[in-house]
Amino acid sequence: MPNTIRALLFDLDDTLYSRNAAFRRWVQEFVHNDLGLAEDDQRCQEAIEHIIDMDECGYSPREMLFRKIKEAHHPILQKSVDQLIETYNHQFLDHIRLEEETQHLLTALKGTGLPFGIITNGAISRQLHRIRVLGLDKLTSCIFISERFGCEKPDSAIFLAAAACLGYEPDDILFIGDHPQKDIWGARRVRMHTAWLHHQREWPAELMETPPDYSIGSLGNYVPC
């Protein structure tokens, strides 16, 4: 870690925890319980992969996703789209967890006294609930959720507010996130150092002029000394 880094900021979903892994666990349970497909049924794996594809790594609106699921599996699903979304929001929390490498990183940060915070886009109730389930609210009070703050990443205001909360200038802070534009491009605009969690993806061609300072495969690749 560069000597100029005095604090860290993290994205939440698919950074501090694997949102896609949690969604796959939820889909497997949903296909077994709600669609009634046994694990050894060929249609089971096909349904799992189809739903994961429609999810678009979480960027597909939930109403649109569950409408598509109902269309694909009608009349098996008796619940309305609203009921499916409500059930999903409760069940999904059972499937999110901090990976071991993330726990190791956060423990290391605590040991070094390096402060950190979280910036996440999304609804207040949903994101706060996830943060509490993961126990992150016990580790930092610097938590910025777009709906509560009033603007989303990559807007500079939310990055600058989080930096002020930590008590450091932006160029003293390392931002770690998985979204090229919302996380990395947004943080670079305010002069933060950046580490892109690439998840086996290539950096987008349209952002080649503003690459991240570091490209990492996991949070375990970036533990402070």
mmCIF file with all atom_site columns, C-alpha atoms in Angstrom:
data_model
loop_
_atom_site.group_PDB
_atom_site.id
_atom_site.type_symbol
_atom_site.label_atom_id
_atom_site.label_alt_id
_atom_site.label_comp_id
_atom_site.label_asym_id
_atom_site.label_entity_id
_atom_site.label_seq_id
_atom_site.pdbx_PDB_ins_code
_atom_site.Cartn_x
_atom_site.Cartn_y
_atom_site.Cartn_z
_atom_site.occupancy
_atom_site.B_iso_or_equiv
_atom_site.pdbx_formal_charge
_atom_site.auth_seq_id
_atom_site.auth_comp_id
_atom_site.auth_asym_id
_atom_site.auth_atom_id
_atom_site.pdbx_PDB_model_num
ATOM 1   C CA . MET A 1 1   ? 0.000   0.000   0.000   1.00 0.00 ? 1   MET A CA 1
ATOM 2   C CA . PRO A 1 2   ? 1.357   3.427   -0.921  1.00 0.00 ? 2   PRO A CA 1
ATOM 3   C CA . ASN A 1 3   ? 2.639   5.541   1.959   1.00 0.00 ? 3   ASN A CA 1
ATOM 4   C CA . THR A 1 4   ? 0.259   8.315   0.927   1.00 0.00 ? 4   THR A CA 1
ATOM 5   C CA . ILE A 1 5   ? -2.822  6.245   1.808   1.00 0.00 ? 5   ILE A CA 1
ATOM 6   C CA . ARG A 1 6   ? -4.231  7.255   5.173   1.00 0.00 ? 6   ARG A CA 1
ATOM 7   C CA . ALA A 1 7   ? -7.802  5.911   4.869   1.00 0.00 ? 7   ALA A CA 1
ATOM 8   C CA . LEU A 1 8   ? -9.906  3.577   2.711   1.00 0.00 ? 8   LEU A CA 1
ATOM 9   C CA . LEU A 1 9   ? -13.353 3.706   1.214   1.00 0.00 ? 9   LEU A CA 1
ATOM 10  C CA . PHE A 1 10  ? -15.212 0.663   -0.093  1.00 0.00 ? 10  PHE A CA 1
ATOM 11  C CA . ASP A 1 11  ? -18.141 -0.033  -2.340  1.00 0.00 ? 11  ASP A CA 1
ATOM 12  C CA . LEU A 1 12  ? -20.541 -2.540  -0.724  1.00 0.00 ? 12  LEU A CA 1
ATOM 13  C CA . ASP A 1 13  ? -22.173 -4.948  -3.188  1.00 0.00 ? 13  ASP A CA 1
ATOM 14  C CA . ASP A 1 14  ? -19.718 -7.267  -4.940  1.00 0.00 ? 14  ASP A CA 1
ATOM 15  C CA . THR A 1 15  ? -16.848 -5.586  -3.119  1.00 0.00 ? 15  THR A CA 1
ATOM 16  C CA . LEU A 1 16  ? -17.146 -6.099  0.646   1.00 0.00 ? 16  LEU A CA 1
ATOM 17  C CA . TYR A 1 17  ? -19.251 -9.184  -0.014  1.00 0.00 ? 17  TYR A CA 1
ATOM 18  C CA . SER A 1 18  ? -19.952 -11.216 -3.136  1.00 0.00 ? 18  SER A CA 1
ATOM 19  C CA . ARG A 1 19  ? -23.409 -10.157 -4.171  1.00 0.00 ? 19  ARG A CA 1
ATOM 20  C CA . ASN A 1 20  ? -23.340 -12.490 -7.183  1.00 0.00 ? 20  ASN A CA 1
ATOM 21  C CA . ALA A 1 21  ? -22.405 -15.492 -5.032  1.00 0.00 ? 21  ALA A CA 1
ATOM 22  C CA . ALA A 1 22  ? -25.213 -14.624 -2.618  1.00 0.00 ? 22  ALA A CA 1
ATOM 23  C CA . PHE A 1 23  ? -27.666 -14.304 -5.499  1.00 0.00 ? 23  PHE A CA 1
ATOM 24  C CA . ARG A 1 24  ? -26.648 -17.707 -6.886  1.00 0.00 ? 24  ARG A CA 1
ATOM 25  C CA . ARG A 1 25  ? -27.255 -19.269 -3.458  1.00 0.00 ? 25  ARG A CA 1
ATOM 26  C CA . TRP A 1 26  ? -30.675 -17.618 -3.322  1.00 0.00 ? 26  TRP A CA 1
ATOM 27  C CA . VAL A 1 27  ? -31.565 -18.756 -6.858  1.00 0.00 ? 27  VAL A CA 1
ATOM 28  C CA . GLN A 1 28  ? -30.659 -22.360 -6.044  1.00 0.00 ? 28  GLN A CA 1
ATOM 29  C CA . GLU A 1 29  ? -33.010 -22.290 -3.061  1.00 0.00 ? 29  GLU A CA 1
ATOM 30  C CA . PHE A 1 30  ? -35.740 -20.522 -5.066  1.00 0.00 ? 30  PHE A CA 1
ATOM 31  C CA . VAL A 1 31  ? -35.610 -23.043 -7.916  1.00 0.00 ? 31  VAL A CA 1
ATOM 32  C CA . HIS A 1 32  ? -35.827 -25.977 -5.492  1.00 0.00 ? 32  HIS A CA 1
ATOM 33  C CA . ASN A 1 33  ? -38.528 -24.572 -3.193  1.00 0.00 ? 33  ASN A CA 1
ATOM 34  C CA . ASP A 1 34  ? -40.662 -22.331 -5.414  1.00 0.00 ? 34  ASP A CA 1
ATOM 35  C CA . LEU A 1 35  ? -40.292 -24.019 -8.792  1.00 0.00 ? 35  LEU A CA 1
ATOM 36  C CA . GLY A 1 36  ? -40.156 -27.513 -7.342  1.00 0.00 ? 36  GLY A CA 1
ATOM 37  C CA . LEU A 1 37  ? -37.205 -28.658 -9.442  1.00 0.00 ? 37  LEU A CA 1
ATOM 38  C CA . ALA A 1 38  ? -34.975 -31.358 -7.986  1.00 0.00 ? 38  ALA A CA 1
ATOM 39  C CA . GLU A 1 39  ? -31.216 -30.877 -8.063  1.00 0.00 ? 39  GLU A CA 1
ATOM 40  C CA . ASP A 1 40  ? -30.751 -33.822 -10.439 1.00 0.00 ? 40  ASP A CA 1
ATOM 41  C CA . ASP A 1 41  ? -33.390 -32.495 -12.853 1.00 0.00 ? 41  ASP A CA 1
ATOM 42  C CA . GLN A 1 42  ? -31.741 -31.017 -15.962 1.00 0.00 ? 42  GLN A CA 1
ATOM 43  C CA . ARG A 1 43  ? -34.306 -28.217 -15.926 1.00 0.00 ? 43  ARG A CA 1
ATOM 44  C CA . CYS A 1 44  ? -33.059 -27.191 -12.477 1.00 0.00 ? 44  CYS A CA 1
ATOM 45  C CA . GLN A 1 45  ? -29.630 -26.020 -13.660 1.00 0.00 ? 45  GLN A CA 1
ATOM 46  C CA . GLU A 1 46  ? -31.141 -24.474 -16.776 1.00 0.00 ? 46  GLU A CA 1
ATOM 47  C CA . ALA A 1 47  ? -33.559 -22.438 -14.650 1.00 0.00 ? 47  ALA A CA 1
ATOM 48  C CA . ILE A 1 48  ? -30.768 -21.352 -12.286 1.00 0.00 ? 48  ILE A CA 1
ATOM 49  C CA . GLU A 1 49  ? -28.554 -20.096 -15.108 1.00 0.00 ? 49  GLU A CA 1
ATOM 50  C CA . HIS A 1 50  ? -31.490 -18.414 -16.866 1.00 0.00 ? 50  HIS A CA 1
ATOM 51  C CA . ILE A 1 51  ? -32.475 -16.441 -13.756 1.00 0.00 ? 51  ILE A CA 1
ATOM 52  C CA . ILE A 1 52  ? -28.846 -15.483 -13.058 1.00 0.00 ? 52  ILE A CA 1
ATOM 53  C CA . ASP A 1 53  ? -28.533 -14.265 -16.647 1.00 0.00 ? 53  ASP A CA 1
ATOM 54  C CA . MET A 1 54  ? -31.710 -12.174 -16.334 1.00 0.00 ? 54  MET A CA 1
ATOM 55  C CA . ASP A 1 55  ? -30.424 -10.672 -13.072 1.00 0.00 ? 55  ASP A CA 1
ATOM 56  C CA . GLU A 1 56  ? -27.587 -8.919  -14.968 1.00 0.00 ? 56  GLU A CA 1
ATOM 57  C CA . CYS A 1 57  ? -25.325 -8.920  -11.901 1.00 0.00 ? 57  CYS A CA 1
ATOM 58  C CA . GLY A 1 58  ? -28.006 -7.117  -9.914  1.00 0.00 ? 58  GLY A CA 1
ATOM 59  C CA . TYR A 1 59  ? -28.477 -4.243  -12.341 1.00 0.00 ? 59  TYR A CA 1
ATOM 60  C CA . SER A 1 60  ? -31.824 -5.494  -13.645 1.00 0.00 ? 60  SER A CA 1
ATOM 61  C CA . PRO A 1 61  ? -34.621 -3.765  -11.662 1.00 0.00 ? 61  PRO A CA 1
ATOM 62  C CA . ARG A 1 62  ? -36.292 -6.253  -9.313  1.00 0.00 ? 62  ARG A CA 1
ATOM 63  C CA . GLU A 1 63  ? -39.769 -5.622  -10.749 1.00 0.00 ? 63  GLU A CA 1
ATOM 64  C CA . MET A 1 64  ? -38.514 -6.355  -14.254 1.00 0.00 ? 64  MET A CA 1
ATOM 65  C CA . LEU A 1 65  ? -36.607 -9.444  -13.110 1.00 0.00 ? 65  LEU A CA 1
ATOM 66  C CA . PHE A 1 66  ? -39.527 -11.033 -11.297 1.00 0.00 ? 66  PHE A CA 1
ATOM 67  C CA . ARG A 1 67  ? -41.930 -10.187 -14.071 1.00 0.00 ? 67  ARG A CA 1
ATOM 68  C CA . LYS A 1 68  ? -39.644 -12.098 -16.447 1.00 0.00 ? 68  LYS A CA 1
ATOM 69  C CA . ILE A 1 69  ? -39.388 -14.978 -13.971 1.00 0.00 ? 69  ILE A CA 1
ATOM 70  C CA . LYS A 1 70  ? -43.187 -15.182 -13.728 1.00 0.00 ? 70  LYS A CA 1
ATOM 71  C CA . GLU A 1 71  ? -43.521 -15.094 -17.502 1.00 0.00 ? 71  GLU A CA 1
ATOM 72  C CA . ALA A 1 72  ? -40.973 -17.901 -17.843 1.00 0.00 ? 72  ALA A CA 1
ATOM 73  C CA . HIS A 1 73  ? -42.455 -20.098 -15.112 1.00 0.00 ? 73  HIS A CA 1
ATOM 74  C CA . HIS A 1 74  ? -46.184 -19.298 -15.166 1.00 0.00 ? 74  HIS A CA 1
ATOM 75  C CA . PRO A 1 75  ? -48.427 -20.873 -13.853 1.00 0.00 ? 75  PRO A CA 1
ATOM 76  C CA . ILE A 1 76  ? -46.062 -22.513 -11.340 1.00 0.00 ? 76  ILE A CA 1
ATOM 77  C CA . LEU A 1 77  ? -45.569 -19.237 -9.471  1.00 0.00 ? 77  LEU A CA 1
ATOM 78  C CA . GLN A 1 78  ? -48.782 -18.200 -7.734  1.00 0.00 ? 78  GLN A CA 1
ATOM 79  C CA . LYS A 1 79  ? -47.372 -15.137 -5.968  1.00 0.00 ? 79  LYS A CA 1
ATOM 80  C CA . SER A 1 80  ? -47.635 -11.678 -7.512  1.00 0.00 ? 80  SER A CA 1
ATOM 81  C CA . VAL A 1 81  ? -44.546 -9.792  -8.633  1.00 0.00 ? 81  VAL A CA 1
ATOM 82  C CA . ASP A 1 82  ? -44.777 -7.593  -5.517  1.00 0.00 ? 82  ASP A CA 1
ATOM 83  C CA . GLN A 1 83  ? -45.026 -10.656 -3.267  1.00 0.00 ? 83  GLN A CA 1
ATOM 84  C CA . LEU A 1 84  ? -42.045 -12.274 -4.967  1.00 0.00 ? 84  LEU A CA 1
ATOM 85  C CA . ILE A 1 85  ? -39.953 -9.132  -4.500  1.00 0.00 ? 85  ILE A CA 1
ATOM 86  C CA . GLU A 1 86  ? -40.908 -8.853  -0.822  1.00 0.00 ? 86  GLU A CA 1
ATOM 87  C CA . THR A 1 87  ? -40.025 -12.498 -0.217  1.00 0.00 ? 87  THR A CA 1
ATOM 88  C CA . TYR A 1 88  ? -36.761 -12.132 -2.121  1.00 0.00 ? 88  TYR A CA 1
ATOM 89  C CA . ASN A 1 89  ? -35.706 -9.078  -0.077  1.00 0.00 ? 89  ASN A CA 1
ATOM 90  C CA . HIS A 1 90  ? -36.112 -11.079 3.146   1.00 0.00 ? 90  HIS A CA 1
ATOM 91  C CA . GLN A 1 91  ? -34.574 -14.314 1.889   1.00 0.00 ? 91  GLN A CA 1
ATOM 92  C CA . PHE A 1 92  ? -31.580 -12.720 0.195   1.00 0.00 ? 92  PHE A CA 1
ATOM 93  C CA . LEU A 1 93  ? -30.202 -11.560 3.545   1.00 0.00 ? 93  LEU A CA 1
ATOM 94  C CA . ASP A 1 94  ? -29.839 -15.204 4.572   1.00 0.00 ? 94  ASP A CA 1
ATOM 95  C CA . HIS A 1 95  ? -27.351 -15.729 1.766   1.00 0.00 ? 95  HIS A CA 1
ATOM 96  C CA . ILE A 1 96  ? -24.954 -12.802 2.168   1.00 0.00 ? 96  ILE A CA 1
ATOM 97  C CA . ARG A 1 97  ? -21.738 -13.252 4.119   1.00 0.00 ? 97  ARG A CA 1
ATOM 98  C CA . LEU A 1 98  ? -18.282 -11.806 4.519   1.00 0.00 ? 98  LEU A CA 1
ATOM 99  C CA . GLU A 1 99  ? -15.701 -13.948 2.762   1.00 0.00 ? 99  GLU A CA 1
ATOM 100 C CA . GLU A 1 100 ? -12.696 -15.002 4.850   1.00 0.00 ? 100 GLU A CA 1
ATOM 101 C CA . GLU A 1 101 ? -10.343 -12.707 2.936   1.00 0.00 ? 101 GLU A CA 1
ATOM 102 C CA . THR A 1 102 ? -12.618 -9.727  3.622   1.00 0.00 ? 102 THR A CA 1
ATOM 103 C CA . GLN A 1 103 ? -12.684 -10.527 7.324   1.00 0.00 ? 103 GLN A CA 1
ATOM 104 C CA . HIS A 1 104 ? -8.885  -10.757 7.230   1.00 0.00 ? 104 HIS A CA 1
ATOM 105 C CA . LEU A 1 105 ? -8.605  -7.363  5.541   1.00 0.00 ? 105 LEU A CA 1
ATOM 106 C CA . LEU A 1 106 ? -10.954 -5.625  7.956   1.00 0.00 ? 106 LEU A CA 1
ATOM 107 C CA . THR A 1 107 ? -9.135  -7.186  10.918  1.00 0.00 ? 107 THR A CA 1
ATOM 108 C CA . ALA A 1 108 ? -5.843  -5.948  9.475   1.00 0.00 ? 108 ALA A CA 1
ATOM 109 C CA . LEU A 1 109 ? -7.257  -2.449  9.054   1.00 0.00 ? 109 LEU A CA 1
ATOM 110 C CA . LYS A 1 110 ? -8.397  -2.430  12.661  1.00 0.00 ? 110 LYS A CA 1
ATOM 111 C CA . GLY A 1 111 ? -4.944  -3.587  13.734  1.00 0.00 ? 111 GLY A CA 1
ATOM 112 C CA . THR A 1 112 ? -3.182  -0.804  11.854  1.00 0.00 ? 112 THR A CA 1
ATOM 113 C CA . GLY A 1 113 ? -5.669  1.864   12.939  1.00 0.00 ? 113 GLY A CA 1
ATOM 114 C CA . LEU A 1 114 ? -6.386  2.740   9.309   1.00 0.00 ? 114 LEU A CA 1
ATOM 115 C CA . PRO A 1 115 ? -9.941  4.187   9.158   1.00 0.00 ? 115 PRO A CA 1
ATOM 116 C CA . PHE A 1 116 ? -12.372 3.120   6.468   1.00 0.00 ? 116 PHE A CA 1
ATOM 117 C CA . GLY A 1 117 ? -15.867 3.873   5.244   1.00 0.00 ? 117 GLY A CA 1
ATOM 118 C CA . ILE A 1 118 ? -18.500 2.624   2.820   1.00 0.00 ? 118 ILE A CA 1
ATOM 119 C CA . ILE A 1 119 ? -20.197 4.324   -0.124  1.00 0.00 ? 119 ILE A CA 1
ATOM 120 C CA . THR A 1 120 ? -23.057 2.421   -1.723  1.00 0.00 ? 120 THR A CA 1
ATOM 121 C CA . ASN A 1 121 ? -25.839 3.190   -4.158  1.00 0.00 ? 121 ASN A CA 1
ATOM 122 C CA . GLY A 1 122 ? -29.308 1.941   -3.298  1.00 0.00 ? 122 GLY A CA 1
ATOM 123 C CA . ALA A 1 123 ? -32.273 2.240   -0.959  1.00 0.00 ? 123 ALA A CA 1
ATOM 124 C CA . ILE A 1 124 ? -31.597 3.146   2.677   1.00 0.00 ? 124 ILE A CA 1
ATOM 125 C CA . SER A 1 125 ? -33.509 0.278   4.284   1.00 0.00 ? 125 SER A CA 1
ATOM 126 C CA . ARG A 1 126 ? -32.130 -2.412  1.963   1.00 0.00 ? 126 ARG A CA 1
ATOM 127 C CA . GLN A 1 127 ? -28.486 -1.346  2.117   1.00 0.00 ? 127 GLN A CA 1
ATOM 128 C CA . LEU A 1 128 ? -28.503 -0.622  5.847   1.00 0.00 ? 128 LEU A CA 1
ATOM 129 C CA . HIS A 1 129 ? -30.001 -4.034  6.476   1.00 0.00 ? 129 HIS A CA 1
ATOM 130 C CA . ARG A 1 130 ? -27.217 -5.685  4.459   1.00 0.00 ? 130 ARG A CA 1
ATOM 131 C CA . ILE A 1 131 ? -24.561 -3.667  6.268   1.00 0.00 ? 131 ILE A CA 1
ATOM 132 C CA . ARG A 1 132 ? -25.980 -4.707  9.645   1.00 0.00 ? 132 ARG A CA 1
ATOM 133 C CA . VAL A 1 133 ? -26.283 -8.372  8.668   1.00 0.00 ? 133 VAL A CA 1
ATOM 134 C CA . LEU A 1 134 ? -22.605 -8.303  7.683   1.00 0.00 ? 134 LEU A CA 1
ATOM 135 C CA . GLY A 1 135 ? -21.691 -6.547  10.936  1.00 0.00 ? 135 GLY A CA 1
ATOM 136 C CA . LEU A 1 136 ? -20.043 -3.650  9.111   1.00 0.00 ? 136 LEU A CA 1
ATOM 137 C CA . ASP A 1 137 ? -21.919 -1.042  11.135  1.00 0.00 ? 137 ASP A CA 1
ATOM 138 C CA . LYS A 1 138 ? -19.902 -2.194  14.161  1.00 0.00 ? 138 LYS A CA 1
ATOM 139 C CA . LEU A 1 139 ? -16.638 -1.504  12.329  1.00 0.00 ? 139 LEU A CA 1
ATOM 140 C CA . THR A 1 140 ? -17.277 1.963   10.865  1.00 0.00 ? 140 THR A CA 1
ATOM 141 C CA . SER A 1 141 ? -19.693 4.856   11.285  1.00 0.00 ? 141 SER A CA 1
ATOM 142 C CA . CYS A 1 142 ? -18.665 6.361   7.938   1.00 0.00 ? 142 CYS A CA 1
ATOM 143 C CA . ILE A 1 143 ? -21.506 4.908   5.855   1.00 0.00 ? 143 ILE A CA 1
ATOM 144 C CA . PHE A 1 144 ? -22.913 6.773   2.866   1.00 0.00 ? 144 PHE A CA 1
ATOM 145 C CA . ILE A 1 145 ? -26.015 5.391   1.132   1.00 0.00 ? 145 ILE A CA 1
ATOM 146 C CA . SER A 1 146 ? -27.101 7.215   -2.009  1.00 0.00 ? 146 SER A CA 1
ATOM 147 C CA . GLU A 1 147 ? -30.827 7.410   -1.216  1.00 0.00 ? 147 GLU A CA 1
ATOM 148 C CA . ARG A 1 148 ? -30.124 8.976   2.177   1.00 0.00 ? 148 ARG A CA 1
ATOM 149 C CA . PHE A 1 149 ? -27.363 11.278  0.912   1.00 0.00 ? 149 PHE A CA 1
ATOM 150 C CA . GLY A 1 150 ? -29.315 12.533  -2.105  1.00 0.00 ? 150 GLY A CA 1
ATOM 151 C CA . CYS A 1 151 ? -27.061 11.548  -5.017  1.00 0.00 ? 151 CYS A CA 1
ATOM 152 C CA . GLU A 1 152 ? -25.455 8.396   -6.405  1.00 0.00 ? 152 GLU A CA 1
ATOM 153 C CA . LYS A 1 153 ? -21.961 7.383   -7.381  1.00 0.00 ? 153 LYS A CA 1
ATOM 154 C CA . PRO A 1 154 ? -20.285 8.526   -9.588  1.00 0.00 ? 154 PRO A CA 1
ATOM 155 C CA . ASP A 1 155 ? -21.424 12.002  -8.441  1.00 0.00 ? 155 ASP A CA 1
ATOM 156 C CA . SER A 1 156 ? -18.422 13.711  -6.852  1.00 0.00 ? 156 SER A CA 1
ATOM 157 C CA . ALA A 1 157 ? -20.444 15.022  -3.910  1.00 0.00 ? 157 ALA A CA 1
ATOM 158 C CA . ILE A 1 158 ? -20.899 11.633  -2.253  1.00 0.00 ? 158 ILE A CA 1
ATOM 159 C CA . PHE A 1 159 ? -17.172 10.819  -2.523  1.00 0.00 ? 159 PHE A CA 1
ATOM 160 C CA . LEU A 1 160 ? -16.165 14.202  -1.110  1.00 0.00 ? 160 LEU A CA 1
ATOM 161 C CA . ALA A 1 161 ? -18.639 13.893  1.757   1.00 0.00 ? 161 ALA A CA 1
ATOM 162 C CA . ALA A 1 162 ? -17.259 10.482  2.702   1.00 0.00 ? 162 ALA A CA 1
ATOM 163 C CA . ALA A 1 163 ? -13.700 11.849  2.590   1.00 0.00 ? 163 ALA A CA 1
ATOM 164 C CA . ALA A 1 164 ? -14.720 14.680  4.908   1.00 0.00 ? 164 ALA A CA 1
ATOM 165 C CA . CYS A 1 165 ? -16.345 12.160  7.236   1.00 0.00 ? 165 CYS A CA 1
ATOM 166 C CA . LEU A 1 166 ? -13.044 10.257  7.470   1.00 0.00 ? 166 LEU A CA 1
ATOM 167 C CA . GLY A 1 167 ? -11.215 13.545  8.027   1.00 0.00 ? 167 GLY A CA 1
ATOM 168 C CA . TYR A 1 168 ? -8.794  13.246  5.108   1.00 0.00 ? 168 TYR A CA 1
ATOM 169 C CA . GLU A 1 169 ? -8.267  14.843  1.724   1.00 0.00 ? 169 GLU A CA 1
ATOM 170 C CA . PRO A 1 170 ? -9.367  12.738  -1.274  1.00 0.00 ? 170 PRO A CA 1
ATOM 171 C CA . ASP A 1 171 ? -5.781  12.167  -2.403  1.00 0.00 ? 171 ASP A CA 1
ATOM 172 C CA . ASP A 1 172 ? -5.048  10.557  0.993   1.00 0.00 ? 172 ASP A CA 1
ATOM 173 C CA . ILE A 1 173 ? -7.756  7.931   0.389   1.00 0.00 ? 173 ILE A CA 1
ATOM 174 C CA . LEU A 1 174 ? -7.859  4.658   -1.530  1.00 0.00 ? 174 LEU A CA 1
ATOM 175 C CA . PHE A 1 175 ? -11.262 3.721   -2.966  1.00 0.00 ? 175 PHE A CA 1
ATOM 176 C CA . ILE A 1 176 ? -11.906 0.040   -3.693  1.00 0.00 ? 176 ILE A CA 1
ATOM 177 C CA . GLY A 1 177 ? -14.855 -0.993  -5.853  1.00 0.00 ? 177 GLY A CA 1
ATOM 178 C CA . ASP A 1 178 ? -15.976 -3.261  -8.663  1.00 0.00 ? 178 ASP A CA 1
ATOM 179 C CA . HIS A 1 179 ? -17.886 -0.910  -10.980 1.00 0.00 ? 179 HIS A CA 1
ATOM 180 C CA . PRO A 1 180 ? -15.594 0.785   -13.530 1.00 0.00 ? 180 PRO A CA 1
ATOM 181 C CA . GLN A 1 181 ? -17.619 3.968   -13.925 1.00 0.00 ? 181 GLN A CA 1
ATOM 182 C CA . LYS A 1 182 ? -19.620 4.376   -10.712 1.00 0.00 ? 182 LYS A CA 1
ATOM 183 C CA . ASP A 1 183 ? -16.764 3.374   -8.417  1.00 0.00 ? 183 ASP A CA 1
ATOM 184 C CA . ILE A 1 184 ? -13.396 3.864   -10.093 1.00 0.00 ? 184 ILE A CA 1
ATOM 185 C CA . TRP A 1 185 ? -14.088 6.689   -12.528 1.00 0.00 ? 185 TRP A CA 1
ATOM 186 C CA . GLY A 1 186 ? -16.115 8.512   -9.883  1.00 0.00 ? 186 GLY A CA 1
ATOM 187 C CA . ALA A 1 187 ? -13.365 8.233   -7.272  1.00 0.00 ? 187 ALA A CA 1
ATOM 188 C CA . ARG A 1 188 ? -10.629 9.267   -9.700  1.00 0.00 ? 188 ARG A CA 1
ATOM 189 C CA . ARG A 1 189 ? -12.573 12.429  -10.564 1.00 0.00 ? 189 ARG A CA 1
ATOM 190 C CA . VAL A 1 190 ? -12.015 13.674  -7.000  1.00 0.00 ? 190 VAL A CA 1
ATOM 191 C CA . ARG A 1 191 ? -8.337  12.569  -7.007  1.00 0.00 ? 191 ARG A CA 1
ATOM 192 C CA . MET A 1 192 ? -8.700  9.479   -4.857  1.00 0.00 ? 192 MET A CA 1
ATOM 193 C CA . HIS A 1 193 ? -6.389  6.528   -5.400  1.00 0.00 ? 193 HIS A CA 1
ATOM 194 C CA . THR A 1 194 ? -8.339  3.593   -6.836  1.00 0.00 ? 194 THR A CA 1
ATOM 195 C CA . ALA A 1 195 ? -8.263  -0.204  -6.770  1.00 0.00 ? 195 ALA A CA 1
ATOM 196 C CA . TRP A 1 196 ? -10.581 -2.001  -9.162  1.00 0.00 ? 196 TRP A CA 1
ATOM 197 C CA . LEU A 1 197 ? -11.914 -5.407  -8.122  1.00 0.00 ? 197 LEU A CA 1
ATOM 198 C CA . HIS A 1 198 ? -12.079 -6.810  -11.644 1.00 0.00 ? 198 HIS A CA 1
ATOM 199 C CA . HIS A 1 199 ? -13.908 -10.147 -11.149 1.00 0.00 ? 199 HIS A CA 1
ATOM 200 C CA . GLN A 1 200 ? -12.096 -11.555 -14.196 1.00 0.00 ? 200 GLN A CA 1
ATOM 201 C CA . ARG A 1 201 ? -13.264 -8.707  -16.463 1.00 0.00 ? 201 ARG A CA 1
ATOM 202 C CA . GLU A 1 202 ? -11.312 -6.468  -18.818 1.00 0.00 ? 202 GLU A CA 1
ATOM 203 C CA . TRP A 1 203 ? -11.183 -2.745  -18.132 1.00 0.00 ? 203 TRP A CA 1
ATOM 204 C CA . PRO A 1 204 ? -13.781 -1.064  -20.459 1.00 0.00 ? 204 PRO A CA 1
ATOM 205 C CA . ALA A 1 205 ? -12.368 0.372   -23.675 1.00 0.00 ? 205 ALA A CA 1
ATOM 206 C CA . GLU A 1 206 ? -14.345 3.594   -23.246 1.00 0.00 ? 206 GLU A CA 1
ATOM 207 C CA . LEU A 1 207 ? -12.522 4.277   -19.963 1.00 0.00 ? 207 LEU A CA 1
ATOM 208 C CA . MET A 1 208 ? -8.999  3.506   -21.171 1.00 0.00 ? 208 MET A CA 1
ATOM 209 C CA . GLU A 1 209 ? -7.925  7.110   -20.545 1.00 0.00 ? 209 GLU A CA 1
ATOM 210 C CA . THR A 1 210 ? -8.804  6.823   -16.839 1.00 0.00 ? 210 THR A CA 1
ATOM 211 C CA . PRO A 1 211 ? -7.618  3.377   -15.685 1.00 0.00 ? 211 PRO A CA 1
ATOM 212 C CA . PRO A 1 212 ? -7.515  2.395   -11.991 1.00 0.00 ? 212 PRO A CA 1
ATOM 213 C CA . ASP A 1 213 ? -4.278  2.737   -10.063 1.00 0.00 ? 213 ASP A CA 1
ATOM 214 C CA . TYR A 1 214 ? -4.505  -0.947  -9.156  1.00 0.00 ? 214 TYR A CA 1
ATOM 215 C CA . SER A 1 215 ? -6.416  -3.883  -10.611 1.00 0.00 ? 215 SER A CA 1
ATOM 216 C CA . ILE A 1 216 ? -6.992  -6.675  -8.086  1.00 0.00 ? 216 ILE A CA 1
ATOM 217 C CA . GLY A 1 217 ? -8.591  -10.114 -8.177  1.00 0.00 ? 217 GLY A CA 1
ATOM 218 C CA . SER A 1 218 ? -9.777  -10.099 -4.586  1.00 0.00 ? 218 SER A CA 1
ATOM 219 C CA . LEU A 1 219 ? -9.617  -8.104  -1.381  1.00 0.00 ? 219 LEU A CA 1
ATOM 220 C CA . GLY A 1 220 ? -7.072  -10.643 -0.204  1.00 0.00 ? 220 GLY A CA 1
ATOM 221 C CA . ASN A 1 221 ? -4.666  -9.123  -2.741  1.00 0.00 ? 221 ASN A CA 1
ATOM 222 C CA . TYR A 1 222 ? -4.749  -5.826  -0.901  1.00 0.00 ? 222 TYR A CA 1
ATOM 223 C CA . VAL A 1 223 ? -4.037  -6.227  2.782   1.00 0.00 ? 223 VAL A CA 1
ATOM 224 C CA . PRO A 1 224 ? -2.143  -3.400  4.534   1.00 0.00 ? 224 PRO A CA 1
ATOM 225 C CA . CYS A 1 225 ? 1.229   -4.228  6.068   1.00 0.00 ? 225 CYS A CA 1
#
